[in-house]
Amino acid sequence: MNIDQQIEADFNNPKLDVVQIDGIVVMKIIKNCKEYLPELVPGQLLGIDIGTSLEVSSCFPFPNLRDQEDDLNEGGIAEYQLEMMRFLREVNIDSNTVGWYTPTYLNSFFNESVIETQYKYQSAINQKCVLLVYDPIKTAQGTLSLRCYRLTTTFMELFRNHPYSRERMDNAALSFADIFEQIPIRIHNAQLINALLYELRDDSISNFDRLNIGNNLYLEKVVEGMTDCVDSLSQEVSKVANYQRQYQQQQFIRNSFIQKKTLEGQKVEEEEIAAHVASMVNKPLHAPSKVTSLLLTNQINNYCDQLSSFCGGSLTKLSLYRELTNK
Amino acid sequence: MIKLLNIYKLKMQSEKSIFSPSQLTVKVHPVVIFNILDHYIRRHDGQDRVIGTLLGYNNDGVVEIKNSFPVVHSEGDQIAVEMEFHRKMLDLHLKSSPREPIIGWYATGCDINENSVIINNFYREEMNGSPIHLTVDTGLTNDTMGIHAYQAHSLSEHPDSSLGSYFTPLPLEILTFEAENAGLDALTAADRSLTATIVDATATADAEQQQQQQQSISLLSELESLQGSLGKLDQMLDSVAQYIAAVEKGEIQGDPRIGRFLAKTIQALPKSNTHVMEKVINNSVKDLLMIVYIASLTRSQLAVAEKVRQSLNF
């Protein structure tokens, strides 16, 4: 197998085991995110895919829309990306798009626009494109929070040869775990960077933020977010119940109409029934979208994960503290 | 003639009061150094050193370097800096972060040569001010990553004169914020386990292979990093205790500054009533357990909902 075939085979192979991120990308994401706070500005990841792994070696932020008072729309951003990549190539930086990153608060990123963007990346550029999610709040507590996601193959299959649409997602039997898959992250540093880290380690890095015992604010925020989600989910449930009631009502009208007509010995046309039903109820029925509840479920599940991991850590710290004071 | 000299003197004085070299301090974010090293690693074949533009701002004598980007240049018989490239890149950067104007330039290597003066003049014209020059020694002379900041001062009054300029070193600090600390910590943790495996690996042929595999390390879990932090804290306390013991025995002369600092630190510790603390801890444990319970309850609800949905679909 020559190298071209190998590359093509790799490109067509949807399997992705691990994402390898250069240290510089981590630092750049942290820095860019900090610059723009409280605005959450996404950016582009550059790198290369090799076999079943993906190497991310550089990144740059998109221009902040708030700062641009004039005509910077979708086209402007696309142009910006192209231009930036052209210039980066001149200084031998990888100019191959491998995905994007976005900072989020408390990992609340399960929404339709994220899915749509990620879908565009995976369908148009490379199915190995990933989304890096960075949480500045969690990171400020002392532990870097960086996760890597992409849409599952099941999900991508669903939209193969079809444009992205809400209806299609509604009709598919997706479970909440079928949308995103998490991909393990590995950190990679060049030797020179390692040398720098070795030097920095001695003086500046002393990270004791994570020894903080009480982080109730964070906990409150996550619980608050989760409660909001559960509230919205219950609203969705009541919408579904409402829909069901109205549907039954319409069925009842329909059946009684058909019965009446058959008793009179007439044959009924489908259009006639529809017209009758429409005249009886004042508004047509819309089935509530399943996507919203699916996404909410996903988000709640994510919150639960965060809560249990945070509580686990806190309980460990508290029991450590207790042991120390008892001594 | 004397009058002219006086004017010259006056000018010197006023210039000195504004640009007094000792007043400027340079603070650089680690991401800038990362960028420079990355640029150096990706340099063209046969290129000795790389240069680029530094972005940041001057805040009343404290220069904060926040970002940087590489610039194409060539040094040989003639020196050429692609200023067009530089301007375009600057434009792009200003679009995404308008609050970071150009503040200076960087070069790798440890010496400043004639070419540096020429490049410095380029930048002086570009930014209408005197640029900060940052050097990073990628050759690791003296086994350190020599990071130095300079500011050039013209030796003559006339800017175009060929008399040359001298570069005065400026005090330099590496500045990090919380999140950057956490990021660096995660990166160093990876580095730490890397060196550990290299030491452990036996000196056979597969040591190199192992090193290849261990080049990249996955992120540490929360518990592992907690362990790391505690270990470091323990180590620091140990060294303090050793120092105190040594002073008490009279082995070394105690430094009153360290003594005062230690006393201050101990005073800063909150006096905690064990009884009250016990209560507080118990309360937090109860809270946390409650939340864990709620989280797992929610999760099981989700699982039930999922099952119901699946059975309805089929």
CSV table of N, CA, C and O in Angstrom, one decimal, chain A residues 16 21 41 43 96 113 135 160 215 224 292 294:
chain,number,residue,atom,x,y,z
A,16,LEU,N,-11.7,7.0,15.6
A,16,LEU,CA,-10.8,7.9,16.3
A,16,LEU,C,-10.5,7.5,17.7
A,16,LEU,O,-11.5,7.5,18.5
A,21,ILE,N,-2.9,16.6,21.9
A,21,ILE,CA,-2.9,18.1,21.9
A,21,ILE,C,-1.6,18.6,22.3
A,21,ILE,O,-1.0,18.2,23.3
A,41,VAL,N,-15.7,33.2,23.3
A,41,VAL,CA,-15.4,33.3,21.8
A,41,VAL,C,-14.7,32.0,21.4
A,41,VAL,O,-13.7,31.5,21.9
A,43,GLY,N,-12.9,29.2,18.6
A,43,GLY,CA,-11.7,29.4,17.7
A,43,GLY,C,-11.5,28.1,16.9
A,43,GLY,O,-12.2,27.1,17.1
A,96,ASN,N,-4.2,22.9,8.5
A,96,ASN,CA,-5.2,21.9,8.2
A,96,ASN,C,-6.2,22.0,9.3
A,96,ASN,O,-5.9,21.8,10.4
A,113,SER,N,-27.1,24.7,18.1
A,113,SER,CA,-26.2,25.4,17.2
A,113,SER,C,-24.8,24.8,17.3
A,113,SER,O,-24.1,24.7,16.3
A,135,ASP,N,-13.6,24.6,30.2
A,135,ASP,CA,-14.4,25.2,31.2
A,135,ASP,C,-13.6,26.2,32.1
A,135,ASP,O,-12.8,25.7,32.9
A,160,ARG,N,-26.5,11.4,6.5
A,160,ARG,CA,-25.7,11.1,5.3
A,160,ARG,C,-26.7,11.4,4.1
A,160,ARG,O,-27.8,10.9,4.1
A,215,ASN,N,-16.0,24.8,48.1
A,215,ASN,CA,-16.2,25.4,46.8
A,215,ASN,C,-17.7,25.4,46.5
A,215,ASN,O,-18.2,25.0,45.4
A,224,GLU,N,-27.8,24.7,40.3
A,224,GLU,CA,-28.8,25.7,39.7
A,224,GLU,C,-29.0,25.3,38.2
A,224,GLU,O,-30.2,25.3,37.8
A,292,THR,N,-35.4,18.9,21.5
A,292,THR,CA,-35.2,19.7,22.7
A,292,THR,C,-35.0,18.8,24.0
A,292,THR,O,-34.1,19.0,24.8
A,294,LEU,N,-34.3,15.7,24.1
A,294,LEU,CA,-33.1,14.9,24.0
A,294,LEU,C,-31.8,15.7,24.5
A,294,LEU,O,-31.0,15.2,25.2
